[in-house]
Coordinates of C-alpha atoms and ligand atoms in Angstrom, one line a residue:
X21 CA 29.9 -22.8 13.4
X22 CA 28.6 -20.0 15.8
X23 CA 25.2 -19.8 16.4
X24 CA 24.5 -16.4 15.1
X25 CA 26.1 -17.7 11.6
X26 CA 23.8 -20.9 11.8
X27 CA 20.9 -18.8 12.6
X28 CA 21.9 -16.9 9.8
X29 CA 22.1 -19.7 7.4
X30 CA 18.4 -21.0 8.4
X31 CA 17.3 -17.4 7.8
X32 CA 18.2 -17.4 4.2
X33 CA 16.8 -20.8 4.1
X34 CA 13.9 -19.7 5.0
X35 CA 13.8 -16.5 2.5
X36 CA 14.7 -18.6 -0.5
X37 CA 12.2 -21.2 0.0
X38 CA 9.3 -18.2 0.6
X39 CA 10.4 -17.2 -2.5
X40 CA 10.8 -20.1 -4.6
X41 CA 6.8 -21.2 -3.6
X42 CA 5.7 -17.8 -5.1
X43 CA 8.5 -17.9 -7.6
X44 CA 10.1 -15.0 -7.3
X45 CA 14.0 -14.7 -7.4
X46 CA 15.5 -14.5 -3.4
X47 CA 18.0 -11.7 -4.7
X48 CA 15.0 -9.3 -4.5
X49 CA 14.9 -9.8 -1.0
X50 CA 17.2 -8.1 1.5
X51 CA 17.3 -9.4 4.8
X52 CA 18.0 -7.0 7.8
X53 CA 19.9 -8.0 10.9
X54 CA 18.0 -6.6 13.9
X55 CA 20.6 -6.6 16.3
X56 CA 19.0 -4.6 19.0
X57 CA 19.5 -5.7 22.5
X58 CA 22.3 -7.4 21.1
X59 CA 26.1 -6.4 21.6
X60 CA 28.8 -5.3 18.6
X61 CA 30.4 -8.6 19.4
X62 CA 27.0 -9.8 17.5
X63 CA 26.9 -7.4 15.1
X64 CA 30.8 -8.5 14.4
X65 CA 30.1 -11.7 14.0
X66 CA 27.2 -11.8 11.8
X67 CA 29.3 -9.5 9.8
X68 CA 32.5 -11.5 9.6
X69 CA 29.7 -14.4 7.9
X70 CA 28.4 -11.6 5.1
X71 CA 25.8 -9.9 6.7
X72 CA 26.2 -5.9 5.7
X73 CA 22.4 -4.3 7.1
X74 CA 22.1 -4.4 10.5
X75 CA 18.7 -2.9 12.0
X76 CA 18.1 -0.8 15.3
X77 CA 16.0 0.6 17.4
X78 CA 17.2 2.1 20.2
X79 CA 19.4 6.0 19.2
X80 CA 21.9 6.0 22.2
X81 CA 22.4 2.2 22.1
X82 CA 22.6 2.1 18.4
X83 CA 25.5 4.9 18.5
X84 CA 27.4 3.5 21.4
X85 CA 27.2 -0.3 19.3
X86 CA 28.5 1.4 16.1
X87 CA 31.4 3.1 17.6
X88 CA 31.8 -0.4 19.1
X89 CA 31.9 -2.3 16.0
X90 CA 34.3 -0.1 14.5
X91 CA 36.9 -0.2 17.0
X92 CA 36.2 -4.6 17.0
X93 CA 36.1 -4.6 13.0
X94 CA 37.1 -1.4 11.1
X95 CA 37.5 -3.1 7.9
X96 CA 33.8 -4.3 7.7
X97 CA 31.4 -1.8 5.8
X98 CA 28.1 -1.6 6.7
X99 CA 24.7 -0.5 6.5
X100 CA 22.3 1.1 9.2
X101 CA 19.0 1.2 9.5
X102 CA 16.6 2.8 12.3
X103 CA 13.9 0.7 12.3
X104 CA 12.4 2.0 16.0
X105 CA 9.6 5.1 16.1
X106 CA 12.1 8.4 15.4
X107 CA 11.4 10.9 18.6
X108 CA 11.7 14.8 17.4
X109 CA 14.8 15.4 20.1
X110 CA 16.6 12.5 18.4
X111 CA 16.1 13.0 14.6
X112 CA 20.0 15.2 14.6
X113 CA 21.6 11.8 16.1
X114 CA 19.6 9.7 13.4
X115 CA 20.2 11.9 10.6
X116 CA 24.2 11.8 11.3
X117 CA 24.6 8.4 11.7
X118 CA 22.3 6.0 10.1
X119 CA 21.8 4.7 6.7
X120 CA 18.0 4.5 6.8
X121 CA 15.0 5.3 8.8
X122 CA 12.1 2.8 8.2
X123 CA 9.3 4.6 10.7
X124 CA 8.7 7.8 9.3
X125 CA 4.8 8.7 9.4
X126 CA 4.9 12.2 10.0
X127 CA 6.1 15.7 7.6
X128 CA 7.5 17.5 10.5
X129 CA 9.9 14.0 11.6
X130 CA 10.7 14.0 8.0
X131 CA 11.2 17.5 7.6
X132 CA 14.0 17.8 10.1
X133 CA 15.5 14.4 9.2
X134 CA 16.3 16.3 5.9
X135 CA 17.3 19.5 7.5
X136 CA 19.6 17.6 9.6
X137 CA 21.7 15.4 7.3
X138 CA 25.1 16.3 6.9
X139 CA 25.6 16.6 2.9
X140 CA 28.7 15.3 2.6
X141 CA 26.9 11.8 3.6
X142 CA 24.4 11.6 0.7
X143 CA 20.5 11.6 1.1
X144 CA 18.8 9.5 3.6
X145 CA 16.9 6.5 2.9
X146 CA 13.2 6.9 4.3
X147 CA 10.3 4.6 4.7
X148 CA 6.7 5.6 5.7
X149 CA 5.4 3.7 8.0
X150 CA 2.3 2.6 7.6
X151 CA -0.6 1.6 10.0
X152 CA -1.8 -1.3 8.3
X153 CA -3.8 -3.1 11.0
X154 CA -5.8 0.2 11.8
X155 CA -4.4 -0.1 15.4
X156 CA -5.6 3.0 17.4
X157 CA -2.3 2.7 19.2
X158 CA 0.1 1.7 16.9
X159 CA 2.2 4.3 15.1
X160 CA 2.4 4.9 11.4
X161 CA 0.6 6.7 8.6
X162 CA -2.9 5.5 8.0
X163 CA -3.2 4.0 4.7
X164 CA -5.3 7.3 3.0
X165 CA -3.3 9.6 4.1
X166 CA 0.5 7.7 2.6
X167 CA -0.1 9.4 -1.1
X168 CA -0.1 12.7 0.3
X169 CA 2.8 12.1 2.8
X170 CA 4.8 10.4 0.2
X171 CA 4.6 13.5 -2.2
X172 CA 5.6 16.1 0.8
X173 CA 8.3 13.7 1.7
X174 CA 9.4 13.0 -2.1
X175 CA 10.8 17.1 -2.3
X176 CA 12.7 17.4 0.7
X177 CA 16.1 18.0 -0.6
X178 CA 17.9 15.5 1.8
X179 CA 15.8 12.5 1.9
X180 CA 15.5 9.7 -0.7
X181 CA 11.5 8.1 -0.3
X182 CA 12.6 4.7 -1.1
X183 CA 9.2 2.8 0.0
X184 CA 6.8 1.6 2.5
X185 CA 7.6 -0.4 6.1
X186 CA 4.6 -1.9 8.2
X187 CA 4.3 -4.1 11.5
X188 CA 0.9 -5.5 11.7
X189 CA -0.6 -6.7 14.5
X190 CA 0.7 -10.6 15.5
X191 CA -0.9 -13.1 14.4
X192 CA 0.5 -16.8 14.0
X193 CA -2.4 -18.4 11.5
X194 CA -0.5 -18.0 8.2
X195 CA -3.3 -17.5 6.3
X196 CA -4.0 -14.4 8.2
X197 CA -1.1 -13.1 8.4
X198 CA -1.2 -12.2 5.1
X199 CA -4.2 -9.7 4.7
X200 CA -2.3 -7.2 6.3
X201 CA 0.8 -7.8 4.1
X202 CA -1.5 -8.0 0.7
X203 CA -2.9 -4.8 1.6
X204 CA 0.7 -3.1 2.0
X205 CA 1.4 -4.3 -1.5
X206 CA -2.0 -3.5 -3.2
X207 CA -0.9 0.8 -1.1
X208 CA 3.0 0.3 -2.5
X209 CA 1.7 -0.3 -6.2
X210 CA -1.0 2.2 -6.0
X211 CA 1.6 4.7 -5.1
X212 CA 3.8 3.6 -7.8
X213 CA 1.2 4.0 -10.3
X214 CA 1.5 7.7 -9.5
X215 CA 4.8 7.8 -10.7
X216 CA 7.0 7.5 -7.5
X217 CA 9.9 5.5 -7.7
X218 CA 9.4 3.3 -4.7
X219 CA 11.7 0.3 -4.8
X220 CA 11.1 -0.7 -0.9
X221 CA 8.8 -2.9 1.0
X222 CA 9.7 -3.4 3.9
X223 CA 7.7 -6.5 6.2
X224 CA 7.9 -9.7 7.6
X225 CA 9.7 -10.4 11.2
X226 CA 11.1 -13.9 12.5
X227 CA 7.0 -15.0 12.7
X228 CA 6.1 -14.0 9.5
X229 CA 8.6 -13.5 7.2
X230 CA 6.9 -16.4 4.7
X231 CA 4.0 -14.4 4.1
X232 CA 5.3 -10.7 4.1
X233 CA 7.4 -12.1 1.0
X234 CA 4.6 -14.1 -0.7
X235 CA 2.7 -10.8 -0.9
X236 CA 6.1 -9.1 -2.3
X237 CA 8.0 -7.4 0.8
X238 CA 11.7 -6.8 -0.4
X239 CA 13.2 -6.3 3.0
X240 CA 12.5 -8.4 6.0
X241 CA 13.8 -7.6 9.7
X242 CA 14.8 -10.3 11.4
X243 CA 16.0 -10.4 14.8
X244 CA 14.9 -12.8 17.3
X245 CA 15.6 -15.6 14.3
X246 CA 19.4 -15.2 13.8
X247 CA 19.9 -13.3 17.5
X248 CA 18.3 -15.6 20.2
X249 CA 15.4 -14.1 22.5
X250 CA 15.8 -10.6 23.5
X251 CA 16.5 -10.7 27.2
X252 CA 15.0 -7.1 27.7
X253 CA 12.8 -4.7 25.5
X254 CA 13.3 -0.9 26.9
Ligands
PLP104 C1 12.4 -5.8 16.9 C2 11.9 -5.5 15.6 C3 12.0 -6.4 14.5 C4 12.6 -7.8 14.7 O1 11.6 -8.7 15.3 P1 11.9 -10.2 15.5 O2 10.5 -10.7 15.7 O3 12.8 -10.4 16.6 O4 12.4 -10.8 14.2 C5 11.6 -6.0 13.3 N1 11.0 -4.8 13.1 C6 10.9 -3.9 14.0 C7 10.3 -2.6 13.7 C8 11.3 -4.2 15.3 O5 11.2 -3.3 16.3

């Protein structure tokens, strides 16, 4: 067995017992293949094992991989998801060719995300991104200001608001990992209770994955888990 598919294995491993000791059922829980840095060769093979959402960051690589992947594997089907912060000059690229956009935090991104879809390729996925950690640096929406952006972004004709997406800052004590995390749930449900149909929460990386789904995240991005080490970061 490869390594990728090995990795692969563990991963679920890992998501079903996370789940189990909070009982909830692992089919809630899609896992994302973060595959950037990482060749269509990857992507093919992680494929080939069952793996249909692939995650990435990077516009020009991501487009140059997909074409890729088709050419290696045009029978596989899949699903693609921009998970890196969405520059205005690329939003046209994204909007043609991905699945998904998990770091939306501002109106005007999303506004042109929606002008920009093709129709013929259904609405877009979106996720706001959310500043959890209260990081002056860090992107993402801060937490007061989501119900407001959520609403704007809820009647733009093209975009489907599916949920909220968060990196907090790193941290390898388990137990603290998860106030960040519990706080992304307790803003997910308090949006919900306005009457928004949010069905996505998306948290947890290769370090943290355990408590990002012990405080409820449906989708976890994993790269560096089922890849290897990322020799480069641009
Ligand atoms: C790279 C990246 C990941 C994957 O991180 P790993 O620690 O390698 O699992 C997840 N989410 C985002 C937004 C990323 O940029």
């Amino acid at each position: 067995m490869s390594a990728i598919v090995a990795n692969m294995q563990a991963v679920q491993r890992r998501i079903a017992d996370a789940a189990a000791s909070v009982l909830r059922d692992p089919a809630e829980i899609t896992l994302l293949a973060v595959s950037k840095n990482f060749p269509a060769e990857a992507v093919a093979e992680a494929a080939r094992a069952g793996q249909t959402a692939f995650g990435e960051n990077y516009v020009q690589e991501a487009v140059e991989k997909m074409a890729n992947v088709r050419m290696l594997a045009p029978e596989l089907l899949l699903e693609w998801h921009f998970i890196g912060p969405v520059q205005s000059n690329k939003t046209r690229t994204i909007a043609e060719n991905f699945d998904w956009v998990h770091a939306v935090d501002r109106v005007k991104i999303a506004q042109r995300l929606s002008d920009q879809r093709p129709s013929a390729k259904g609405k877009l996925n979106i996720c706001l991104q959310i500043n959890i950690s209260g990081e002056a640096s860090k992107s993402g929406v801060m937490p007061n200001e989501a119900v407001a952006l959520a609403q704007e972004i809820a009647r733009m004709p093209h975009l489907c608001l599916r949920g909220l997406m968060a990196i907090p800052e790193a941290q390898s004590d388990p137990v603290r990992q998860r106030a960040p995390f519990q706080r992304m749930r307790e803003l997910f449900e308090a949006i919900r209770t306005k009457g928004m149909h949010l069905d996505t929460l998306s948290m947890g990386m290769s370090g943290d994955l355990e408590a990002a789904i012990a405080e409820g995240a449906t989708l976890v991005r994993i790269g560096t888990a089922i890849f290897g080490k990322r020799n480069y970061e641009k």
